[in-house]
Amino acid sequence: MDSTIDDRPTLTWQEVATVVARFGEGFELERMLPSERDQNFLIRRPDPSSGNEDRVVFKVHNPNDSPDFVDLQSLALERAVAWGASCQRLLRTTGSNEAVETLTLASGRACLCRALSFLPGRMLAEAAAAAASEQERAALFAEVGSSVGRVSAGLQGLDHPAGDCEFPSDLCACEDVITLRRGDVVAERRPILEGFLERYRARLKPVLGRLRRSIAHNDPNDHNLVVASSGSVGVLDFGDILRTYTVADAAICMAYLLFHISPGAGLLEEWAPAFLRKALGFDTDGSSGP
C-alpha cells in the first residue's frame, strides 16, 4: 500500500464543496476531523422533517488509494453494519446513486471521495479515562468487546483482491517492521525490544503458520472506537483493512485497552466473553450464545 502521510490531501472547504453537493444540497462545514492519511470534513445541514441537523463525514481519500481498496472499505463497512455493528453508513449521490465520487487535485492527481454518517460520542481513550470506577470501566470494555466482535463476525468470509495489501501495522509483518525500525528507539530502551524479539522468535514464530488468516479491520484502537451517550460503542475507520491473522482485531483491541487499566486489574473478564459471543457465537463456557 503506497498510501502515505506525505501524500495526505490538504484541500479547503471551497475546493470540496462542489463534490459534496452531489451527495445533497445545503451542507456547510462544521469542522475538520483528524485523519492520518486522508482528509475528513465534518459537515452539517438542517433536517426540516425532524428539526435536527444531518451531520456527515465527507472523506477525501489519499490519492494513492485505489478504487479497489476504497471498494473493499465500503464493502466491509456494509457487512459489519449488516451484522449489527455500530458503524458509519455510506451515503449515495442524489442523482446517480453512487457511493464514491472523484475529485481532481491541482496536481492532476485524483482523490476518491465518500460521504458517511457521523457517529457522535467520545473516543474510547477519553471515555475510559473518565470512568468513575473499575466496574464502570469493565462494563465499557464489555461493550467494546461486543462491538469489535460484531465487526470481526461481519468480515468473516469476505474475499477481495484489495485485501492482499501491505501495511506496517500488519501483525504478520511484526518482526520485519521491528527489525527495520529498531534504530528509531532510544538506545536505553532497545534491550526491551530485543527481549521481545527473542521471545517472539522462540515462542510465537514456530506456531504462527497454524493461525487462520482473513480480512480484518486491523485498527480497532482507542481513537477508532467511539462511545455514544447510551454507552454503545461504534467502530470507525476501515482504512487499514487487509488480510492478516483472523485474531488480529482481538489482539490489537486488547493491546490498546491495556493503556486504560490499573496495574493488576483484570482485562479479559468482561471483554473476552463479550467479544466471543459476537465474533464466534458462543459463550466462554462452550454454550451457544446470541
Coordinates of C-alpha atoms in Angstrom, one line a residue:
M1 CA 0.0 0.0 0.0
D2 CA 1.5 3.3 -1.1
S3 CA -0.9 5.5 0.8
T4 CA 1.3 7.7 3.0
I5 CA 1.1 10.6 5.3
D6 CA 3.2 12.7 2.9
D7 CA 0.5 12.4 0.2
R8 CA -2.4 13.3 2.5
P9 CA -4.8 15.8 0.8
T10 CA -4.8 19.3 2.1
L11 CA -7.9 20.7 0.5
T12 CA -10.1 23.6 1.6
W13 CA -13.9 23.5 2.1
Q14 CA -14.3 25.6 -1.0
E15 CA -12.4 23.1 -3.1
V16 CA -14.5 20.1 -2.0
A17 CA -18.0 21.8 -1.7
T18 CA -18.9 21.1 -5.3
V19 CA -18.3 17.4 -4.9
V20 CA -20.1 17.4 -1.5
A21 CA -23.2 18.9 -3.3
R22 CA -23.5 15.7 -5.3
F23 CA -24.5 14.0 -2.0
G24 CA -27.1 16.6 -1.2
E25 CA -27.6 20.4 -1.1
G26 CA -27.3 22.7 1.8
F27 CA -24.3 21.2 3.6
E28 CA -21.9 23.6 5.4
L29 CA -18.6 22.9 7.1
E30 CA -18.7 22.3 10.9
R31 CA -15.1 21.4 11.5
M32 CA -12.2 19.3 10.3
L33 CA -11.7 15.8 11.8
P34 CA -8.3 14.2 12.5
S35 CA -7.0 11.7 10.0
E36 CA -3.6 10.2 9.4
R37 CA -3.6 9.6 5.6
D38 CA -7.0 11.1 4.4
Q39 CA -8.8 14.3 4.9
N40 CA -12.1 14.3 6.8
F41 CA -14.7 17.2 6.8
L42 CA -17.5 17.1 9.3
I43 CA -20.4 18.8 7.5
R44 CA -24.0 19.5 8.5
R45 CA -27.3 20.7 7.2
P46 CA -30.8 21.3 8.8
D47 CA -33.3 18.5 8.6
P48 CA -36.7 20.1 8.3
S49 CA -38.6 16.9 8.9
S50 CA -37.1 16.3 12.4
G51 CA -36.0 19.8 13.3
N52 CA -32.5 18.4 13.9
E53 CA -29.3 18.5 11.8
D54 CA -27.8 15.9 9.5
R55 CA -24.2 15.5 10.3
V56 CA -22.0 13.8 7.8
V57 CA -18.3 13.0 7.4
F58 CA -17.0 13.8 3.9
K59 CA -13.9 11.7 3.4
V60 CA -11.3 12.7 0.8
H61 CA -9.1 9.6 0.3
N62 CA -5.4 9.7 -0.1
P63 CA -4.6 9.9 -3.8
N64 CA -2.7 6.6 -3.6
D65 CA -5.8 4.7 -2.5
S66 CA -7.0 2.6 -5.5
P67 CA -10.7 2.2 -6.4
D68 CA -10.4 -1.5 -5.4
F69 CA -9.1 -0.5 -1.9
V70 CA -11.9 2.0 -1.4
D71 CA -14.4 -0.5 -2.6
L72 CA -13.1 -3.0 0.0
Q73 CA -13.6 -0.5 2.8
S74 CA -17.1 0.2 1.7
L75 CA -18.0 -3.4 1.3
A76 CA -16.5 -4.2 4.8
L77 CA -18.4 -1.4 6.3
E78 CA -21.7 -2.6 4.9
R79 CA -21.1 -6.2 6.0
A80 CA -20.2 -5.0 9.6
V81 CA -23.4 -3.0 9.7
A82 CA -25.4 -6.0 8.5
W83 CA -24.0 -8.0 11.4
G84 CA -25.3 -5.4 13.9
A85 CA -22.1 -3.4 14.4
S86 CA -22.4 0.3 15.1
C87 CA -20.5 1.8 12.1
Q88 CA -20.9 4.7 9.8
R89 CA -23.4 4.3 6.9
L90 CA -22.5 5.1 3.3
L91 CA -24.4 7.9 1.7
R92 CA -25.0 8.0 -2.0
T93 CA -25.2 10.8 -4.5
T94 CA -28.7 12.2 -5.1
G95 CA -28.6 11.9 -8.9
S96 CA -26.6 8.8 -9.8
N97 CA -26.8 6.8 -6.5
E98 CA -23.0 6.4 -6.4
A99 CA -21.1 5.8 -3.2
V100 CA -17.8 7.1 -4.5
E101 CA -17.0 10.3 -6.4
T102 CA -13.8 11.6 -7.8
L103 CA -12.1 15.0 -7.0
T104 CA -9.1 16.1 -9.2
L105 CA -6.3 17.9 -7.4
A106 CA -4.5 20.9 -8.8
S107 CA -1.6 18.5 -9.5
G108 CA -3.8 16.4 -11.8
R109 CA -4.0 13.5 -9.4
A110 CA -7.4 12.2 -8.4
C111 CA -8.8 11.5 -4.9
L112 CA -11.7 9.3 -4.3
C113 CA -14.4 10.7 -2.0
R114 CA -17.1 9.2 0.1
A115 CA -19.8 10.6 2.4
L116 CA -20.5 8.7 5.6
S117 CA -22.9 9.2 8.5
F118 CA -21.4 10.7 11.6
L119 CA -21.2 8.7 14.9
P120 CA -21.4 11.2 17.8
G121 CA -19.7 10.4 21.1
R122 CA -16.4 10.4 22.9
M123 CA -13.3 8.5 21.8
L124 CA -12.7 5.4 23.9
A125 CA -9.5 6.9 25.1
E126 CA -11.4 9.7 26.7
A127 CA -14.3 7.6 27.9
A128 CA -12.0 5.1 29.6
A129 CA -10.0 7.8 31.3
A130 CA -13.3 9.3 32.6
A131 CA -14.7 6.0 34.0
A132 CA -15.6 6.6 37.7
S133 CA -14.8 3.1 38.8
E134 CA -13.3 -0.2 37.8
Q135 CA -16.9 -1.6 37.4
E136 CA -17.8 1.2 35.0
R137 CA -14.6 0.6 33.0
A138 CA -15.4 -3.2 32.9
A139 CA -18.9 -2.5 31.6
L140 CA -17.4 -0.2 28.9
F141 CA -14.8 -2.9 27.9
A142 CA -17.7 -5.4 27.6
E143 CA -19.3 -3.0 25.1
V144 CA -16.1 -2.7 23.3
G145 CA -15.8 -6.5 23.0
S146 CA -19.3 -6.8 21.6
S147 CA -18.7 -4.1 19.0
V148 CA -15.4 -5.3 17.8
G149 CA -16.7 -8.9 17.8
R150 CA -19.6 -7.9 15.6
V151 CA -17.2 -6.3 13.1
S152 CA -15.0 -9.5 13.1
A153 CA -18.0 -11.6 12.5
G154 CA -19.2 -9.5 9.6
L155 CA -15.8 -9.7 7.9
Q156 CA -15.5 -13.5 8.1
G157 CA -15.8 -15.0 4.6
L158 CA -15.2 -11.7 2.9
D159 CA -12.8 -12.1 0.0
H160 CA -11.5 -9.2 -2.0
P161 CA -8.3 -8.8 -4.1
A162 CA -7.5 -5.4 -2.4
G163 CA -7.2 -7.3 0.9
D164 CA -3.8 -8.5 -0.2
C165 CA -2.1 -5.2 0.5
E166 CA 0.8 -4.2 2.8
F167 CA 0.7 -2.0 5.9
P168 CA 3.4 -1.6 8.6
S169 CA 0.6 -2.3 11.1
D170 CA 0.0 -5.8 9.8
L171 CA 0.8 -8.2 12.6
C172 CA 2.1 -10.7 10.0
A173 CA 4.9 -8.2 9.4
C174 CA 5.7 -7.7 13.1
E175 CA 9.3 -9.0 13.0
D176 CA 10.2 -7.2 9.8
V177 CA 8.8 -3.9 10.9
I178 CA 10.5 -4.0 14.3
T179 CA 13.8 -5.0 12.7
L180 CA 13.6 -2.2 10.2
R181 CA 12.7 0.5 12.7
R182 CA 14.7 -0.6 15.8
G183 CA 17.0 2.4 15.2
D184 CA 14.2 4.7 15.9
V185 CA 14.0 3.5 19.5
V186 CA 16.2 5.3 22.1
A187 CA 19.3 3.2 23.0
E188 CA 18.4 2.6 26.6
R189 CA 15.0 1.0 25.6
R190 CA 16.4 -1.2 22.8
P191 CA 17.0 -4.1 25.2
I192 CA 13.3 -4.3 25.8
L193 CA 12.7 -4.6 22.1
E194 CA 15.4 -7.2 21.7
G195 CA 14.0 -9.2 24.5
F196 CA 10.6 -9.2 22.9
L197 CA 12.1 -10.3 19.5
E198 CA 13.9 -13.1 21.3
R199 CA 10.7 -14.4 22.9
Y200 CA 8.7 -13.8 19.7
R201 CA 11.1 -16.0 17.7
A202 CA 11.3 -18.7 20.3
R203 CA 7.6 -19.0 21.3
L204 CA 5.4 -17.4 18.7
K205 CA 7.0 -17.7 15.3
P206 CA 7.1 -21.5 15.2
V207 CA 3.3 -21.7 15.6
L208 CA 2.2 -18.7 13.6
G209 CA 1.7 -20.8 10.5
R210 CA -1.2 -22.5 12.2
L211 CA -3.2 -19.3 12.6
R212 CA -6.1 -18.7 10.2
R213 CA -5.9 -15.6 8.0
S214 CA -8.8 -13.5 6.8
I215 CA -9.7 -9.8 6.1
A216 CA -9.7 -7.8 9.3
H217 CA -10.4 -4.2 10.3
N218 CA -6.8 -4.1 11.6
D219 CA -7.0 -0.9 13.7
P220 CA -9.6 -1.0 16.5
N221 CA -7.6 1.4 18.6
D222 CA -8.9 3.7 21.3
H223 CA -9.3 6.5 18.9
N224 CA -11.2 4.5 16.3
L225 CA -13.8 3.4 18.9
V226 CA -16.4 6.0 19.8
V227 CA -18.6 5.7 22.9
A228 CA -22.1 7.1 22.5
S229 CA -24.1 8.7 25.3
S230 CA -26.1 5.5 25.5
G231 CA -22.9 3.5 26.3
S232 CA -22.9 1.7 23.0
V233 CA -19.5 1.6 21.1
G234 CA -19.1 2.4 17.4
V235 CA -16.2 1.3 15.2
L236 CA -14.7 3.8 12.9
D237 CA -12.1 3.9 10.1
F238 CA -11.6 0.8 7.9
G239 CA -8.6 2.5 6.3
D240 CA -6.1 -0.1 7.5
I241 CA -8.1 -3.1 6.3
L242 CA -6.2 -6.1 4.9
R243 CA -5.9 -9.8 5.0
T244 CA -4.0 -10.8 8.2
Y245 CA -4.3 -13.1 11.2
T246 CA -8.0 -13.6 11.9
V247 CA -7.3 -12.9 15.6
A248 CA -5.7 -9.5 14.7
D249 CA -8.6 -7.3 15.7
A250 CA -8.9 -9.1 19.1
A251 CA -5.2 -8.7 19.7
I252 CA -4.9 -5.1 18.6
C253 CA -8.0 -4.0 20.6
M254 CA -6.8 -5.7 23.8
A255 CA -3.4 -4.1 23.4
Y256 CA -4.9 -0.6 23.4
L257 CA -7.2 -1.5 26.3
L258 CA -4.0 -2.1 28.3
F259 CA -3.4 1.6 28.3
H260 CA -6.6 2.1 30.3
I261 CA -6.4 -0.5 33.1
S262 CA -4.9 -0.2 36.6
P263 CA -1.9 -2.4 37.5
G264 CA -3.1 -5.8 38.5
A265 CA -6.7 -5.2 37.2
G266 CA -8.3 -7.8 35.1
L267 CA -8.9 -7.2 31.4
L268 CA -10.3 -10.4 29.9
E269 CA -13.1 -11.0 32.4
E270 CA -15.5 -8.7 30.7
W271 CA -14.0 -8.1 27.3
A272 CA -13.3 -11.6 26.1
P273 CA -16.7 -13.2 26.7
A274 CA -18.4 -10.2 25.0
F275 CA -16.1 -10.5 22.0
L276 CA -16.5 -14.2 21.6
R277 CA -20.3 -14.1 21.8
K278 CA -20.4 -11.7 18.9
A279 CA -17.4 -12.9 16.9
L280 CA -18.0 -16.6 17.2
G281 CA -21.5 -17.0 18.5
F282 CA -20.7 -18.9 21.8
D283 CA -20.0 -18.2 25.4
T284 CA -16.7 -19.0 27.1
D285 CA -18.3 -21.9 28.9
G286 CA -18.9 -23.6 25.5
S287 CA -22.7 -22.9 25.4
S288 CA -24.3 -21.3 22.4
G289 CA -24.5 -17.5 22.5
P290 CA -26.7 -14.9 20.8

